[in-house]
PDB file of N, CA and C in Angstrom:
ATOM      1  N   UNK A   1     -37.582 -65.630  47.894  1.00 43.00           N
ATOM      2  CA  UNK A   1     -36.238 -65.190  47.590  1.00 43.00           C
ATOM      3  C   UNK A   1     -36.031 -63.826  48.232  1.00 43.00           C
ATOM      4  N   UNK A   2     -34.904 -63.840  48.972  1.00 48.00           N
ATOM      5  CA  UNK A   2     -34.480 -62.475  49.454  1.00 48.00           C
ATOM      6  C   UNK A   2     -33.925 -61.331  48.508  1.00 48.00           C
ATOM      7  N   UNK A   3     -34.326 -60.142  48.838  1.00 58.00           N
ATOM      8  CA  UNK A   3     -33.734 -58.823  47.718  1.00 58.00           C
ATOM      9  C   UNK A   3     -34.446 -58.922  46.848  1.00 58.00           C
ATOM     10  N   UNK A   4     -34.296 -58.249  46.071  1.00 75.00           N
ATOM     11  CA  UNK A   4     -34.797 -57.662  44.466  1.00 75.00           C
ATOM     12  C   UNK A   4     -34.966 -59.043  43.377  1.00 75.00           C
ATOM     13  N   UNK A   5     -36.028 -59.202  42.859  1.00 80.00           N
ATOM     14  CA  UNK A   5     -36.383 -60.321  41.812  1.00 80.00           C
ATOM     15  C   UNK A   5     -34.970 -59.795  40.926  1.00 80.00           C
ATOM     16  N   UNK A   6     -34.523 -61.070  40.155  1.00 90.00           N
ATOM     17  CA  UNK A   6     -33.658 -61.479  39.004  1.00 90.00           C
ATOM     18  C   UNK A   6     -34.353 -61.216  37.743  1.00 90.00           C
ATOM     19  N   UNK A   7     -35.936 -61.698  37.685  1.00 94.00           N
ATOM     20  CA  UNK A   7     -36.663 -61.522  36.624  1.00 94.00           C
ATOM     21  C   UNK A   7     -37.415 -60.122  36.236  1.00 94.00           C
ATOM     22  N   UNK A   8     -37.037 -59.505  35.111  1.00 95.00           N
ATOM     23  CA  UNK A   8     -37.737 -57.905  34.621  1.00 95.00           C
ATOM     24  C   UNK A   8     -39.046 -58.083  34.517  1.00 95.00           C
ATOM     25  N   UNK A   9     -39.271 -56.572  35.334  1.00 95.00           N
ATOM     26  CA  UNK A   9     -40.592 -56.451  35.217  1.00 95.00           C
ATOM     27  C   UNK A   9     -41.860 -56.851  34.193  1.00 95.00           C
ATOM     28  N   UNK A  10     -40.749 -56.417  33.173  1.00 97.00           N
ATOM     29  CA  UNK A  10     -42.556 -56.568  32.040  1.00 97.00           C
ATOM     30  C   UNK A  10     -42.217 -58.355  31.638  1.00 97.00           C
ATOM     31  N   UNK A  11     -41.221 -58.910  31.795  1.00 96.00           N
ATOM     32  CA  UNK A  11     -41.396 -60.811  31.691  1.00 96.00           C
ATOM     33  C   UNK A  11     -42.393 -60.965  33.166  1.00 96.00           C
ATOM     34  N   UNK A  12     -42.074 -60.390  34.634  1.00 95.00           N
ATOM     35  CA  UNK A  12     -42.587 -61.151  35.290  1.00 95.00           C
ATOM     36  C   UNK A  12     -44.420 -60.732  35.353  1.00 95.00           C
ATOM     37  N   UNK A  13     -44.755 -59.824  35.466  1.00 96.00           N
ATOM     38  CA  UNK A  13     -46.229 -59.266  34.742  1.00 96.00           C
ATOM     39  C   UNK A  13     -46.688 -60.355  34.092  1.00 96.00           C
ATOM     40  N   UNK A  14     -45.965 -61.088  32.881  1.00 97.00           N
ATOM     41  CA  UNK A  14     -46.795 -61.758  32.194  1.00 97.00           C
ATOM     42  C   UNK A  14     -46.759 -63.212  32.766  1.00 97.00           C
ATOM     43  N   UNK A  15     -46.600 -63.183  34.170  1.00 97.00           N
ATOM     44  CA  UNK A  15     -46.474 -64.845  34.213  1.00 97.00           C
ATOM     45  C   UNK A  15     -47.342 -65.261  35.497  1.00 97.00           C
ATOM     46  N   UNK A  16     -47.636 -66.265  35.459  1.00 98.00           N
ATOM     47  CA  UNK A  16     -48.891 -66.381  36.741  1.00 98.00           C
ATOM     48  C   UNK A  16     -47.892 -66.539  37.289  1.00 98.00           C
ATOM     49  N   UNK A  17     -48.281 -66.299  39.072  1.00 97.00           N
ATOM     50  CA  UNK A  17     -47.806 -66.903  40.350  1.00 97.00           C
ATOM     51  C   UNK A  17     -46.866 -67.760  40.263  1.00 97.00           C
ATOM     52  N   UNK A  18     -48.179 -68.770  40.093  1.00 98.00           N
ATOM     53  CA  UNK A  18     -46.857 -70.055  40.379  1.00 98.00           C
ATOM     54  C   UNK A  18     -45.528 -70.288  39.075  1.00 98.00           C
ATOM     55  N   UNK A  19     -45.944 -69.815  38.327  1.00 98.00           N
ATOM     56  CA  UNK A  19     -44.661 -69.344  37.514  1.00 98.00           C
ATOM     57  C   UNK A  19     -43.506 -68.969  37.734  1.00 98.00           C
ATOM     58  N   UNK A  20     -44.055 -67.986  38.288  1.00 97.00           N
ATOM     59  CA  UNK A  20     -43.056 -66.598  39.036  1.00 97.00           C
ATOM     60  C   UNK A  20     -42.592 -67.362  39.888  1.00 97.00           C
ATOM     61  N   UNK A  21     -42.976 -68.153  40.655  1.00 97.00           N
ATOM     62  CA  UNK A  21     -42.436 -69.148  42.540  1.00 97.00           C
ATOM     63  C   UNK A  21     -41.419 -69.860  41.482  1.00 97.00           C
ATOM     64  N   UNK A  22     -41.557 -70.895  40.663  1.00 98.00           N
ATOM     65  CA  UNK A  22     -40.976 -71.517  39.987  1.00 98.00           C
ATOM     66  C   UNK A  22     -39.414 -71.214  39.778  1.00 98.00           C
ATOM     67  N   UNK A  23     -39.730 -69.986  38.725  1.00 97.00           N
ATOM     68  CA  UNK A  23     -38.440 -69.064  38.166  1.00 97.00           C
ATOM     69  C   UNK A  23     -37.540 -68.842  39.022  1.00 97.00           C
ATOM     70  N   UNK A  24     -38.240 -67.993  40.466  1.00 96.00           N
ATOM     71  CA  UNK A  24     -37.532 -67.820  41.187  1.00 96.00           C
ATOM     72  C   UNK A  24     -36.539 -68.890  42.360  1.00 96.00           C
ATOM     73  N   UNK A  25     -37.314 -70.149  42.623  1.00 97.00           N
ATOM     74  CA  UNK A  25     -36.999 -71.134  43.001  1.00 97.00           C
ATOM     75  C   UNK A  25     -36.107 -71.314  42.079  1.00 97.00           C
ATOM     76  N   UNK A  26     -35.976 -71.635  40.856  1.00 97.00           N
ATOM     77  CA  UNK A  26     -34.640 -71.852  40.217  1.00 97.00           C
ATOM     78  C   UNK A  26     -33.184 -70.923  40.035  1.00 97.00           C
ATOM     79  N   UNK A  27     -34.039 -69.564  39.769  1.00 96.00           N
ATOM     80  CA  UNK A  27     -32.917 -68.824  40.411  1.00 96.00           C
ATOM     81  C   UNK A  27     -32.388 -68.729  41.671  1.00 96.00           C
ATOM     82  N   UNK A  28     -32.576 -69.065  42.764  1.00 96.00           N
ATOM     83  CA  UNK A  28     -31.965 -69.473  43.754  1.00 96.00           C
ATOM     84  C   UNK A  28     -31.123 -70.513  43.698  1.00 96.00           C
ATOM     85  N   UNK A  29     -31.744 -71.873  43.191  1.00 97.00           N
ATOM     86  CA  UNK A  29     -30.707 -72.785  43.024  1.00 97.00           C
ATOM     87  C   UNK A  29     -30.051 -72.453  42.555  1.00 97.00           C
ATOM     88  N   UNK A  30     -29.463 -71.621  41.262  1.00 96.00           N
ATOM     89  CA  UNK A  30     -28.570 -71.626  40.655  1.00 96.00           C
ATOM     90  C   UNK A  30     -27.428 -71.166  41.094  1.00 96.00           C
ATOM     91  N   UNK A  31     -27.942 -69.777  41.595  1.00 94.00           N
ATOM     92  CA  UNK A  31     -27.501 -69.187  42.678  1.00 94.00           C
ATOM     93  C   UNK A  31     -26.401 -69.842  44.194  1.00 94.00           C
ATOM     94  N   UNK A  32     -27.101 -70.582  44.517  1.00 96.00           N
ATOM     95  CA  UNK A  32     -26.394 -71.459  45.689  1.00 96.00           C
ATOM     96  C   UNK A  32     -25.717 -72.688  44.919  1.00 96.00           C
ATOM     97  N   UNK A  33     -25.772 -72.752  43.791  1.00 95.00           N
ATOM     98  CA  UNK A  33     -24.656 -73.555  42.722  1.00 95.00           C
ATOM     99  C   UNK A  33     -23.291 -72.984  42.718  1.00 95.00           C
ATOM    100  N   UNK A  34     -23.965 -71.834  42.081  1.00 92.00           N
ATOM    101  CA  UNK A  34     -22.609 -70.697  41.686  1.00 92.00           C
ATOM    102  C   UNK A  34     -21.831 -70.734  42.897  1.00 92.00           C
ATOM    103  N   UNK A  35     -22.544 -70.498  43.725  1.00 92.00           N
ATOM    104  CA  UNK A  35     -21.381 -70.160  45.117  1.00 92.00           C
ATOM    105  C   UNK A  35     -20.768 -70.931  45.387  1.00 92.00           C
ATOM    106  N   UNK A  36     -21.377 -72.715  45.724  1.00 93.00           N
ATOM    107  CA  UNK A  36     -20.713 -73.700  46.193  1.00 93.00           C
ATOM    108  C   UNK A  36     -19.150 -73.894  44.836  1.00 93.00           C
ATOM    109  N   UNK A  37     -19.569 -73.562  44.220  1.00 90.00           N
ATOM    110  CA  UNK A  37     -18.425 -73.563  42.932  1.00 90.00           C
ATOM    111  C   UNK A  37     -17.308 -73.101  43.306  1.00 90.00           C
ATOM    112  N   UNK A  38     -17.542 -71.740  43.891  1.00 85.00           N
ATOM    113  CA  UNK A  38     -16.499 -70.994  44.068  1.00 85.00           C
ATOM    114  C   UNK A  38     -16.073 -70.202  42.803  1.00 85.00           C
ATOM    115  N   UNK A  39     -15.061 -69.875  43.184  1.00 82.00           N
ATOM    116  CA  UNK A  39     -14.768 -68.594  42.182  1.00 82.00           C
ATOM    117  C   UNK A  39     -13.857 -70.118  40.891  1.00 82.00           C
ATOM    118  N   UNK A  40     -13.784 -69.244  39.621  1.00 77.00           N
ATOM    119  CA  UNK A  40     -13.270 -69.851  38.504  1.00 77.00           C
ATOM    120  C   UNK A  40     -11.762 -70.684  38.507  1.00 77.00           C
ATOM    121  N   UNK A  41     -11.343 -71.680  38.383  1.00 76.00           N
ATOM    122  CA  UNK A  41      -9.856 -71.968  38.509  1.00 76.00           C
ATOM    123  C   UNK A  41      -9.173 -71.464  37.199  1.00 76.00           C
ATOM    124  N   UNK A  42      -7.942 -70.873  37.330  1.00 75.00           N
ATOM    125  CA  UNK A  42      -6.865 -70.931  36.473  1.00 75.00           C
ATOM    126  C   UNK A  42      -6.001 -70.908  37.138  1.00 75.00           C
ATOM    127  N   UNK A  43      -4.737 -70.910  36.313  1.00 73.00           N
ATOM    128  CA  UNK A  43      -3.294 -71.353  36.412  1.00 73.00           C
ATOM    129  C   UNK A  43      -2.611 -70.813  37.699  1.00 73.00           C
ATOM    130  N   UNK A  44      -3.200 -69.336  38.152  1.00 77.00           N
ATOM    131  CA  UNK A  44      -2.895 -68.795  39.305  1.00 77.00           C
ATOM    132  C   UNK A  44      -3.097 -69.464  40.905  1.00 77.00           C
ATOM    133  N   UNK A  45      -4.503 -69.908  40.495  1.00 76.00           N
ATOM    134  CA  UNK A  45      -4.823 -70.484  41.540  1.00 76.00           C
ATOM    135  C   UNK A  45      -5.524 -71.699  41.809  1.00 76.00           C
ATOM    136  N   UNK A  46      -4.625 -72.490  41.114  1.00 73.00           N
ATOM    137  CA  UNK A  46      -5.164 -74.087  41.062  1.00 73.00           C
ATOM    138  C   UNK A  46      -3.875 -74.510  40.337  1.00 73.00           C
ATOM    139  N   UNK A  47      -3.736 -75.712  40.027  1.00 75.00           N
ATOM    140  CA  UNK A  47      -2.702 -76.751  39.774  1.00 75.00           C
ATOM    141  C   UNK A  47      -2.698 -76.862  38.129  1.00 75.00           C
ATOM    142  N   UNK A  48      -3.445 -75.904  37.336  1.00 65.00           N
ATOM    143  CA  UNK A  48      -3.672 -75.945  35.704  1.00 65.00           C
ATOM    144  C   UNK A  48      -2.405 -75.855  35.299  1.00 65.00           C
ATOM    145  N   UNK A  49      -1.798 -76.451  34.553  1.00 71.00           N
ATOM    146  CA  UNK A  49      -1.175 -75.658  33.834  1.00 71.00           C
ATOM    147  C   UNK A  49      -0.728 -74.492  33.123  1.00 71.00           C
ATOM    148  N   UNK A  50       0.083 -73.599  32.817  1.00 71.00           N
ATOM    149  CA  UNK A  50      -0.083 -72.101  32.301  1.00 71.00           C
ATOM    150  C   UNK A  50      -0.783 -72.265  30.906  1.00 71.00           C
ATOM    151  N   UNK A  51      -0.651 -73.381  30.408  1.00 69.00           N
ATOM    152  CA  UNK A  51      -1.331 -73.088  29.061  1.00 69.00           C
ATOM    153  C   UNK A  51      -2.978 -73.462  28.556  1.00 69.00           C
ATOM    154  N   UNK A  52      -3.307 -73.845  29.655  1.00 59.00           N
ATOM    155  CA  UNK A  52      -5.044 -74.028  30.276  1.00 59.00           C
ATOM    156  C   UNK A  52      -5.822 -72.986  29.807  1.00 59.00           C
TER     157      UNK A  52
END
């Protein structure tokens, strides 16, 4: 994973390796989730209704 770990220091200390690969492998996915998502819809900018 590129940049700065997601996970705090004193959680990642206590976790083996492949733990740590794990975590971080999932935080990435989640990561490239979030994005493909895009930003949040409401009423402004999507077809919701105002009372959504």
């Amino acid at each position: 994973m590129t940049g700065k770990s997601k996970i705090p220091p004193e959680l990642a200390a206590q976790m083996t390796p492949e733990v740590r690969a794990f975590v971080e492998s999932l935080l990435l996915r989640i990561a490239e989730l979030e994005e493909a998502l895009g930003p949040p819809k409401n009423p402004r900018n999507s077809s919701l209704p105002p009372g959504s």
